[in-house]
mmCIF file of C-alpha atoms in Angstrom:
data_model
loop_
_atom_site.group_PDB
_atom_site.id
_atom_site.type_symbol
_atom_site.label_atom_id
_atom_site.label_comp_id
_atom_site.label_asym_id
_atom_site.label_seq_id
_atom_site.Cartn_x
_atom_site.Cartn_y
_atom_site.Cartn_z
ATOM 1 C CA MET L 1 -17.552 -28.139 -20.950
ATOM 2 C CA LYS L 2 -17.785 -25.235 -18.528
ATOM 3 C CA LEU L 3 -14.572 -23.348 -17.844
ATOM 4 C CA VAL L 4 -13.702 -20.499 -15.461
ATOM 5 C CA LEU L 5 -10.596 -18.463 -16.251
ATOM 6 C CA VAL L 6 -9.388 -16.744 -13.057
ATOM 7 C CA ALA L 7 -7.020 -13.779 -13.153
ATOM 8 C CA ASN L 8 -6.212 -10.962 -10.759
ATOM 9 C CA ALA L 9 -6.501 -8.307 -13.444
ATOM 10 C CA ARG L 10 -8.340 -5.140 -14.315
ATOM 11 C CA ILE L 11 -10.648 -5.350 -17.327
ATOM 12 C CA PRO L 12 -10.307 -3.034 -19.154
ATOM 13 C CA SER L 13 -6.791 -1.811 -18.417
ATOM 14 C CA GLN L 14 -3.645 -0.463 -20.057
ATOM 15 C CA ARG L 15 -1.687 -3.681 -19.609
ATOM 16 C CA ALA L 16 -1.044 -6.345 -22.258
ATOM 17 C CA GLN L 17 -2.176 -8.865 -19.640
ATOM 18 C CA SER L 18 -5.779 -7.778 -20.234
ATOM 19 C CA VAL L 19 -5.433 -8.347 -24.012
ATOM 20 C CA GLN L 20 -4.049 -11.822 -23.429
ATOM 21 C CA LEU L 21 -6.839 -12.660 -20.985
ATOM 22 C CA MET L 22 -9.703 -11.485 -23.159
ATOM 23 C CA HIS L 23 -8.418 -13.308 -26.220
ATOM 24 C CA THR L 24 -7.564 -16.461 -24.279
ATOM 25 C CA ALA L 25 -11.109 -16.551 -22.914
ATOM 26 C CA SER L 26 -12.423 -15.936 -26.425
ATOM 27 C CA ALA L 27 -10.255 -18.755 -27.832
ATOM 28 C CA PHE L 28 -11.559 -21.199 -25.218
ATOM 29 C CA HIS L 29 -15.069 -20.126 -26.208
ATOM 30 C CA ARG L 30 -14.330 -20.756 -29.910
ATOM 31 C CA ALA L 31 -13.039 -24.200 -28.946
ATOM 32 C CA GLY L 32 -16.461 -25.061 -27.573
ATOM 33 C CA ALA L 33 -16.262 -24.266 -23.861
ATOM 34 C CA ALA L 34 -18.825 -22.213 -21.974
ATOM 35 C CA VAL L 35 -16.354 -19.682 -20.564
ATOM 36 C CA THR L 36 -16.544 -17.318 -17.609
ATOM 37 C CA LEU L 37 -13.694 -14.843 -17.174
ATOM 38 C CA LEU L 38 -13.398 -14.018 -13.474
ATOM 39 C CA THR L 39 -11.273 -10.936 -12.738
ATOM 40 C CA ALA L 40 -10.781 -8.479 -9.896
ATOM 41 C CA ASP L 41 -13.257 -5.715 -9.107
ATOM 42 C CA ARG L 42 -10.626 -2.965 -9.070
ATOM 43 C CA ARG L 43 -11.293 0.742 -8.572
ATOM 44 C CA LYS L 44 -9.255 2.332 -11.358
ATOM 45 C CA LYS L 45 -10.105 1.119 -14.870
ATOM 46 C CA VAL L 46 -9.601 2.476 -18.359
ATOM 47 C CA ALA L 47 -12.584 4.496 -19.553
ATOM 48 C CA LEU L 48 -14.068 2.906 -22.654
ATOM 49 C CA PRO L 49 -14.396 5.111 -25.748
ATOM 50 C CA GLU L 50 -17.889 6.363 -26.444
ATOM 51 C CA GLY L 51 -19.965 3.789 -28.273
ATOM 52 C CA GLN L 52 -17.764 0.806 -27.335
ATOM 53 C CA ASP L 53 -18.329 -1.998 -24.881
ATOM 54 C CA VAL L 54 -15.502 -4.059 -23.413
ATOM 55 C CA PHE L 55 -15.725 -6.654 -26.183
ATOM 56 C CA SER L 56 -15.503 -4.254 -29.117
ATOM 57 C CA TYR L 57 -12.699 -2.443 -27.283
ATOM 58 C CA TYR L 58 -10.605 -5.633 -27.331
ATOM 59 C CA GLY L 59 -11.747 -6.691 -30.794
ATOM 60 C CA ILE L 60 -13.652 -9.765 -29.602
ATOM 61 C CA ALA L 61 -16.054 -11.092 -32.233
ATOM 62 C CA SER L 62 -19.725 -11.298 -31.299
ATOM 63 C CA ASP L 63 -19.736 -15.102 -31.598
ATOM 64 C CA ALA L 64 -16.766 -15.607 -29.251
ATOM 65 C CA ARG L 65 -17.599 -13.589 -26.155
ATOM 66 C CA PRO L 66 -17.131 -15.119 -22.699
ATOM 67 C CA LYS L 67 -19.264 -14.290 -19.716
ATOM 68 C CA LEU L 68 -17.587 -11.707 -17.465
ATOM 69 C CA GLU L 69 -17.616 -11.787 -13.660
ATOM 70 C CA THR L 70 -15.652 -9.937 -11.008
ATOM 71 C CA ALA L 71 -14.686 -10.872 -7.469
ATOM 72 C CA PRO L 72 -14.323 -8.214 -4.755
ATOM 73 C CA CYS L 73 -10.967 -7.335 -3.238
ATOM 74 C CA THR L 74 -9.479 -4.792 -0.847
ATOM 75 C CA ASP L 75 -8.116 -2.237 -3.267
ATOM 76 C CA TRP L 76 -6.262 0.831 -2.050
ATOM 77 C CA VAL L 77 -3.065 0.269 -4.069
ATOM 78 C CA ASP L 78 -3.509 3.315 -6.279
ATOM 79 C CA GLY L 79 -4.194 5.567 -3.312
ATOM 80 C CA VAL L 80 -0.644 5.431 -1.939
ATOM 81 C CA PRO L 81 2.758 6.467 -3.372
ATOM 82 C CA VAL L 82 4.521 3.881 -5.549
ATOM 83 C CA LEU L 83 7.249 3.261 -2.963
ATOM 84 C CA LEU L 84 4.625 2.294 -0.383
ATOM 85 C CA GLN L 85 2.513 0.016 -2.577
ATOM 86 C CA TYR L 86 4.060 -3.347 -1.687
ATOM 87 C CA PHE L 87 1.841 -4.067 1.336
ATOM 88 C CA PRO L 88 -1.468 -2.876 -0.178
ATOM 89 C CA ALA L 89 -0.656 -4.813 -3.363
ATOM 90 C CA ARG L 90 -0.209 -8.023 -1.373
ATOM 91 C CA VAL L 91 -3.476 -7.364 0.479
ATOM 92 C CA GLN L 92 -5.241 -6.862 -2.843
ATOM 93 C CA GLU L 93 -3.816 -10.106 -4.244
ATOM 94 C CA LEU L 94 -4.727 -12.184 -1.206
ATOM 95 C CA THR L 95 -8.254 -10.804 -0.800
ATOM 96 C CA PHE L 96 -8.939 -11.384 -4.496
ATOM 97 C CA ALA L 97 -7.606 -14.950 -4.248
ATOM 98 C CA ARG L 98 -9.816 -15.732 -1.269
ATOM 99 C CA ASN L 99 -12.933 -14.162 -2.779
ATOM 100 C CA ALA L 100 -12.357 -15.601 -6.259
ATOM 101 C CA ALA L 101 -11.986 -19.095 -4.804
ATOM 102 C CA LYS L 102 -15.159 -18.619 -2.780
ATOM 103 C CA GLN L 103 -17.029 -17.442 -5.877
ATOM 104 C CA VAL L 104 -15.841 -20.427 -7.912
ATOM 105 C CA LEU L 105 -16.949 -22.842 -5.209
ATOM 106 C CA GLU L 106 -20.348 -21.167 -4.875
ATOM 107 C CA ARG L 107 -21.194 -20.571 -8.544
ATOM 108 C CA HIS L 108 -18.992 -22.866 -10.649
ATOM 109 C CA THR L 109 -18.762 -26.113 -8.704
ATOM 110 C CA HIS L 110 -18.802 -28.303 -11.821
ATOM 111 C CA SER L 111 -16.542 -26.151 -14.005
ATOM 112 C CA LEU L 112 -12.929 -26.694 -14.965
ATOM 113 C CA VAL L 113 -10.827 -23.873 -13.491
ATOM 114 C CA TYR L 114 -7.890 -22.319 -15.351
ATOM 115 C CA SER L 115 -6.118 -19.933 -13.004
ATOM 116 C CA ARG L 116 -3.346 -17.452 -13.703
ATOM 117 C CA GLU L 117 -2.902 -16.869 -9.982
ATOM 118 C CA ILE L 118 -0.908 -18.986 -7.538
ATOM 119 C CA GLU L 119 -2.980 -17.829 -4.585
ATOM 120 C CA SER L 120 -6.411 -18.583 -6.045
ATOM 121 C CA ALA L 121 -5.269 -22.003 -7.318
ATOM 122 C CA ARG L 122 -3.847 -22.794 -3.882
ATOM 123 C CA HIS L 123 -7.111 -21.802 -2.170
ATOM 124 C CA LEU L 124 -9.103 -24.024 -4.525
ATOM 125 C CA VAL L 125 -6.969 -27.148 -4.212
ATOM 126 C CA LYS L 126 -6.891 -26.733 -0.415
ATOM 127 C CA ARG L 127 -10.689 -26.803 -0.498
ATOM 128 C CA GLY L 128 -10.670 -30.053 -2.459
ATOM 129 C CA LEU L 129 -11.361 -28.850 -5.997
ATOM 130 C CA GLU L 130 -9.664 -31.261 -8.407
ATOM 131 C CA ARG L 131 -10.310 -29.718 -11.843
ATOM 132 C CA VAL L 132 -7.799 -26.875 -11.580
ATOM 133 C CA PHE L 133 -5.007 -25.896 -13.982
ATOM 134 C CA LEU L 134 -2.413 -23.219 -13.213
ATOM 135 C CA GLU L 135 -0.777 -20.911 -15.777
ATOM 136 C CA LEU L 136 2.498 -19.309 -14.703
ATOM 137 C CA HIS L 137 4.338 -16.361 -16.242
ATOM 138 C CA ARG L 138 7.205 -16.329 -13.767
ATOM 139 C CA VAL L 139 8.585 -18.106 -10.715
ATOM 140 C CA PRO L 140 8.332 -15.875 -7.629
ATOM 141 C CA GLY L 141 11.447 -14.922 -5.713
ATOM 142 C CA SER L 142 10.201 -14.921 -2.112
ATOM 143 C CA ALA L 143 10.408 -18.096 -0.065
ATOM 144 C CA THR L 144 6.783 -17.763 1.068
ATOM 145 C CA ARG L 145 5.348 -17.446 -2.421
ATOM 146 C CA ARG L 146 7.523 -20.301 -3.648
ATOM 147 C CA ARG L 147 6.000 -22.519 -0.926
ATOM 148 C CA TRP L 148 2.547 -21.423 -2.021
ATOM 149 C CA LEU L 149 3.444 -22.183 -5.627
ATOM 150 C CA LEU L 150 4.536 -25.709 -4.693
ATOM 151 C CA ASP L 151 1.330 -26.222 -2.672
ATOM 152 C CA ALA L 152 -0.723 -25.184 -5.699
ATOM 153 C CA ALA L 153 1.347 -27.005 -8.324
ATOM 154 C CA ARG L 154 1.196 -30.303 -6.463
ATOM 155 C CA GLY L 155 -2.590 -30.120 -6.183
ATOM 156 C CA VAL L 156 -3.617 -28.957 -9.656
ATOM 157 C CA ARG L 157 -4.185 -31.182 -12.691
ATOM 158 C CA GLY L 158 -1.363 -29.513 -14.600
ATOM 159 C CA VAL L 159 0.802 -26.419 -14.915
ATOM 160 C CA VAL L 160 1.108 -24.300 -18.070
ATOM 161 C CA ALA L 161 4.378 -22.324 -18.293
ATOM 162 C CA ILE L 162 4.598 -19.525 -20.844
ATOM 163 C CA SER L 163 8.276 -20.180 -21.534
ATOM 164 C CA GLY L 164 10.914 -22.858 -21.235
ATOM 165 C CA GLY L 165 12.663 -20.630 -18.709
ATOM 166 C CA VAL L 166 9.642 -20.766 -16.403
ATOM 167 C CA ARG L 167 9.468 -24.556 -16.838
ATOM 168 C CA GLU L 168 13.175 -24.956 -16.067
ATOM 169 C CA ASP L 169 12.902 -23.021 -12.794
ATOM 170 C CA LEU L 170 9.694 -24.805 -11.800
ATOM 171 C CA ILE L 171 11.494 -28.134 -12.140
ATOM 172 C CA ALA L 172 14.437 -26.789 -10.113
ATOM 173 C CA LEU L 173 11.938 -25.754 -7.437
ATOM 174 C CA GLY L 174 10.502 -29.259 -7.214
ATOM 175 C CA VAL L 175 7.537 -29.344 -9.591
ATOM 176 C CA GLU L 176 7.365 -32.641 -11.457
ATOM 177 C CA ALA L 177 8.447 -32.142 -15.082
ATOM 178 C CA ALA L 178 5.655 -34.336 -16.449
ATOM 179 C CA ARG L 179 3.073 -31.979 -14.934
ATOM 180 C CA ILE L 180 4.358 -28.926 -16.845
ATOM 181 C CA ARG L 181 3.460 -27.929 -20.397
ATOM 182 C CA VAL L 182 5.057 -24.948 -22.171
ATOM 183 C CA GLU L 183 2.690 -22.733 -24.162
ATOM 184 C CA HIS L 184 4.123 -19.451 -25.382
ATOM 185 C CA ASP L 185 1.991 -16.372 -25.822
ATOM 186 C CA ALA L 186 -0.062 -16.162 -29.011
ATOM 187 C CA LEU L 187 -2.730 -14.013 -30.633
ATOM 188 C CA ASP L 188 -6.046 -14.066 -32.420
ATOM 189 C CA PRO L 189 -5.177 -13.808 -36.144
ATOM 190 C CA GLN L 190 -8.598 -12.289 -36.800
ATOM 191 C CA ARG L 191 -7.293 -9.021 -35.344
ATOM 192 C CA PHE L 192 -4.721 -8.770 -38.137
ATOM 193 C CA ARG L 193 -6.616 -10.070 -41.163
ATOM 194 C CA ARG L 194 -7.137 -6.707 -42.854
ATOM 195 C CA PRO L 195 -4.311 -4.368 -41.887
ATOM 196 C CA PRO L 196 -4.295 -0.940 -43.523
ATOM 197 C CA ASP L 197 -1.874 -0.092 -46.296
ATOM 198 C CA ARG L 198 1.380 1.433 -45.002
ATOM 199 C CA ASP L 199 0.698 4.849 -46.551
ATOM 200 C CA VAL L 200 -2.837 4.878 -45.158
ATOM 201 C CA ALA L 201 -1.550 3.949 -41.695
ATOM 202 C CA ARG L 202 1.087 6.677 -41.823
ATOM 203 C CA ASP L 203 -1.468 9.257 -42.932
ATOM 204 C CA GLU L 204 -3.728 8.348 -40.018
ATOM 205 C CA LEU L 205 -0.803 8.576 -37.585
ATOM 206 C CA SER L 206 0.615 11.763 -39.177
ATOM 207 C CA LEU L 207 3.891 10.060 -40.065
ATOM 208 C CA SER L 208 6.076 10.794 -43.067
ATOM 209 C CA LYS L 209 5.711 8.407 -46.000
ATOM 210 C CA HIS L 210 9.273 8.970 -47.137
ATOM 211 C CA GLY L 211 11.599 8.127 -44.238
ATOM 212 C CA PRO L 212 12.092 4.881 -42.310
ATOM 213 C CA VAL L 213 9.854 4.348 -39.273
ATOM 214 C CA VAL L 214 10.714 2.203 -36.234
ATOM 215 C CA VAL L 215 7.774 1.279 -33.996
ATOM 216 C CA TYR L 216 7.751 -0.004 -30.432
ATOM 217 C CA THR L 217 4.436 -1.261 -29.033
ATOM 218 C CA GLY L 218 3.700 -2.284 -25.472
ATOM 219 C CA GLY L 219 4.477 -1.423 -21.881
ATOM 220 C CA LEU L 220 7.270 0.864 -20.708
ATOM 221 C CA LEU L 221 8.520 -0.945 -17.622
ATOM 222 C CA ALA L 222 12.286 -0.414 -17.284
ATOM 223 C CA TRP L 223 13.187 -4.015 -18.174
ATOM 224 C CA LYS L 224 11.404 -3.733 -21.520
ATOM 225 C CA GLY L 225 14.135 -1.361 -22.659
ATOM 226 C CA ALA L 226 12.164 1.289 -24.567
ATOM 227 C CA ASP L 227 14.451 4.007 -23.175
ATOM 228 C CA LEU L 228 17.329 2.454 -25.152
ATOM 229 C CA LEU L 229 15.615 3.698 -28.284
ATOM 230 C CA ILE L 230 16.339 7.285 -27.257
ATOM 231 C CA ASP L 231 20.061 6.699 -27.809
ATOM 232 C CA ALA L 232 19.286 5.057 -31.144
ATOM 233 C CA ALA L 233 17.192 8.060 -32.169
ATOM 234 C CA ARG L 234 20.070 10.423 -31.369
ATOM 235 C CA LYS L 235 22.392 8.397 -33.614
ATOM 236 C CA LEU L 236 19.836 8.015 -36.438
ATOM 237 C CA PRO L 237 18.231 11.447 -36.933
ATOM 238 C CA ALA L 238 16.750 10.461 -40.307
ATOM 239 C CA VAL L 239 14.731 7.644 -38.714
ATOM 240 C CA GLN L 240 11.362 8.303 -37.038
ATOM 241 C CA PHE L 241 10.872 6.381 -33.772
ATOM 242 C CA VAL L 242 7.319 5.912 -32.501
ATOM 243 C CA ILE L 243 6.372 4.509 -29.090
ATOM 244 C CA ALA L 244 2.801 3.243 -28.722
ATOM 245 C CA GLY L 245 1.956 2.037 -25.216
ATOM 246 C CA GLY L 246 2.722 2.520 -21.561
ATOM 247 C CA MET L 247 1.119 3.691 -18.355
ATOM 248 C CA ASP L 248 0.736 7.455 -17.961
ATOM 249 C CA LYS L 249 3.626 7.898 -15.515
ATOM 250 C CA ASP L 250 5.998 5.921 -17.739
ATOM 251 C CA VAL L 251 4.906 7.837 -20.829
ATOM 252 C CA GLU L 252 5.674 11.147 -19.123
ATOM 253 C CA ARG L 253 9.086 9.860 -17.989
ATOM 254 C CA LEU L 254 10.008 8.810 -21.521
ATOM 255 C CA LYS L 255 8.777 12.077 -23.016
ATOM 256 C CA LEU L 256 10.956 13.991 -20.583
ATOM 257 C CA LEU L 257 14.028 11.947 -21.491
ATOM 258 C CA ALA L 258 13.442 12.521 -25.205
ATOM 259 C CA HIS L 259 12.154 16.105 -25.068
ATOM 260 C CA ASP L 260 14.896 17.426 -27.393
ATOM 261 C CA LEU L 261 14.429 14.802 -30.141
ATOM 262 C CA ALA L 262 12.318 15.715 -33.150
ATOM 263 C CA ASN L 263 12.435 12.133 -34.433
ATOM 264 C CA PHE L 264 11.205 10.440 -31.245
ATOM 265 C CA ARG L 265 7.457 10.356 -30.641
ATOM 266 C CA VAL L 266 5.716 8.906 -27.594
ATOM 267 C CA ASP L 267 2.023 8.405 -28.346
ATOM 268 C CA GLY L 268 1.221 6.644 -25.078
ATOM 269 C CA PHE L 269 -1.347 3.946 -24.449
ATOM 270 C CA GLN L 270 -3.416 2.798 -27.419
ATOM 271 C CA ALA L 271 -6.573 0.723 -27.508
ATOM 272 C CA PRO L 272 -5.789 -2.883 -28.532
ATOM 273 C CA THR L 273 -7.628 -2.442 -31.832
ATOM 274 C CA ARG L 274 -5.193 0.333 -32.829
ATOM 275 C CA VAL L 275 -2.022 -1.750 -32.452
ATOM 276 C CA PRO L 276 -2.268 -3.167 -36.008
ATOM 277 C CA LEU L 277 -2.371 0.412 -37.307
ATOM 278 C CA TYR L 278 0.989 1.226 -35.717
ATOM 279 C CA LEU L 279 2.570 -1.987 -36.930
ATOM 280 C CA ALA L 280 1.255 -1.436 -40.443
ATOM 281 C CA ALA L 281 3.031 1.949 -40.470
ATOM 282 C CA ALA L 282 6.387 0.427 -39.453
ATOM 283 C CA ASP L 283 9.426 -0.513 -41.489
ATOM 284 C CA VAL L 284 10.797 -2.261 -38.410
ATOM 285 C CA THR L 285 9.479 -3.083 -34.959
ATOM 286 C CA VAL L 286 11.759 -3.531 -31.953
ATOM 287 C CA VAL L 287 11.810 -5.703 -28.817
ATOM 288 C CA PRO L 288 14.710 -4.170 -26.823
ATOM 289 C CA ASN L 289 14.417 -6.214 -23.609
ATOM 290 C CA ARG L 290 17.178 -5.713 -21.064
ATOM 291 C CA SER L 291 19.345 -8.555 -19.764
ATOM 292 C CA GLU L 292 17.943 -8.214 -16.238
ATOM 293 C CA PRO L 293 15.749 -9.075 -14.338
ATOM 294 C CA LEU L 294 14.860 -12.746 -14.825
ATOM 295 C CA ILE L 295 11.403 -11.950 -16.188
ATOM 296 C CA SER L 296 13.105 -10.260 -19.143
ATOM 297 C CA ALA L 297 16.005 -12.617 -19.718
ATOM 298 C CA LYS L 298 14.301 -15.935 -19.035
ATOM 299 C CA TYR L 299 10.547 -15.813 -18.472
ATOM 300 C CA THR L 300 8.787 -13.388 -20.810
ATOM 301 C CA SER L 301 6.917 -14.344 -23.982
ATOM 302 C CA PRO L 302 6.214 -10.915 -25.518
ATOM 303 C CA LEU L 303 2.855 -10.477 -27.180
ATOM 304 C CA LYS L 304 4.368 -7.777 -29.411
ATOM 305 C CA ILE L 305 6.520 -10.395 -31.165
ATOM 306 C CA PHE L 306 3.505 -12.421 -32.258
ATOM 307 C CA GLU L 307 1.653 -9.280 -33.344
ATOM 308 C CA ALA L 308 4.570 -8.171 -35.533
ATOM 309 C CA MET L 309 4.933 -11.651 -37.027
ATOM 310 C CA ALA L 310 1.217 -11.702 -37.859
ATOM 311 C CA LEU L 311 1.717 -8.656 -40.084
ATOM 312 C CA GLY L 312 5.121 -9.698 -41.410
ATOM 313 C CA VAL L 313 6.863 -6.657 -39.940
ATOM 314 C CA PRO L 314 10.666 -7.087 -39.647
ATOM 315 C CA ILE L 315 11.799 -7.460 -36.031
ATOM 316 C CA VAL L 316 14.968 -6.393 -34.244
ATOM 317 C CA ALA L 317 15.078 -7.952 -30.769
ATOM 318 C CA SER L 318 17.425 -8.527 -27.857
ATOM 319 C CA ASP L 319 19.386 -11.760 -27.993
ATOM 320 C CA LEU L 320 18.126 -13.335 -24.763
ATOM 321 C CA PRO L 321 17.118 -16.896 -23.828
ATOM 322 C CA SER L 322 13.460 -15.859 -23.514
ATOM 323 C CA ILE L 323 13.456 -14.295 -26.979
ATOM 324 C CA ARG L 324 15.416 -17.151 -28.615
ATOM 325 C CA GLU L 325 12.630 -19.531 -27.605
ATOM 326 C CA ILE L 326 10.434 -17.703 -30.139
ATOM 327 C CA LEU L 327 12.762 -16.117 -32.707
ATOM 328 C CA GLU L 328 15.717 -17.492 -34.641
ATOM 329 C CA HIS L 329 18.426 -15.017 -35.670
ATOM 330 C CA GLU L 330 18.286 -14.079 -39.357
ATOM 331 C CA ARG L 331 15.289 -16.329 -39.956
ATOM 332 C CA ASP L 332 12.525 -14.642 -37.945
ATOM 333 C CA ALA L 333 14.373 -11.544 -36.754
ATOM 334 C CA VAL L 334 17.695 -9.850 -36.258
ATOM 335 C CA LEU L 335 18.871 -10.526 -32.709
ATOM 336 C CA VAL L 336 21.295 -8.061 -31.139
ATOM 337 C CA PRO L 337 23.134 -7.919 -27.801
ATOM 338 C CA PRO L 338 20.808 -6.736 -25.005
ATOM 339 C CA ASP L 339 21.290 -3.361 -23.287
ATOM 340 C CA SER L 340 22.738 -1.872 -26.469
#
């Protein structure tokens, strides 16, 4: 079977989305499909470390590597201030969707298409392609994009929702329940087969071997709640807090907020292959999602939860519907009130 996985994403990038995409494509390959990962030809990408290609950077085994393609798009998002990025971001999305659909129709006519993008799926079903599946991580808020979602969902073979919250709102919107399957995020266990010893990990990260260490991994968007850990660090001076992840601007913001704390360290973005090192050094990992917006409370399926579970690291997480789909209080984790 030939399969094209379509996603409007940078590869490589600093976002967890890129990790999920690369390993999803790899998993389809392991399952026997001939996989092409089709992503956006964006301007600004993460520079690969010397001696690494994109596959070794993401920890993809040599026998499970998909073919990589990019589709062109109009990309001037990063060239304007954040407050003015809405319009160029929409242009980028729509031009990628159009060009990705065109590329699929020209090069992959007989392939099954698995799209993470409403717009590209909609373009393909409008052009008569029948072998299309759509994966959704949220339900859009705007009336226009909801119409587009319904157009796509009614024409594809099936819809994959990453949480029950996404499924619930898709049904409320008018998508037939029988067409929706819930598949939470997951991971490739091969990445975590040989984690370093805790003392070795702490030595490599220059962390004390004697005090408790709390680790947060992942992005630093406001709804992910990493800033709440600053208050915790002020109340627990004997505990070392380590933040591994985030875009540069968010890292600098968090460093500024915590500039007076000796027990709060912000290491910034880490290559995916280094995440197990941070988790191996931890006594506890945290998932402090805020109660708003909906993506946090209802839709998200955090990759960091599955990574921590793979290494058996204790988890403290926000008690939210999205998190309770994955974790049970006092069985898998300790769940605490959000925003606290």
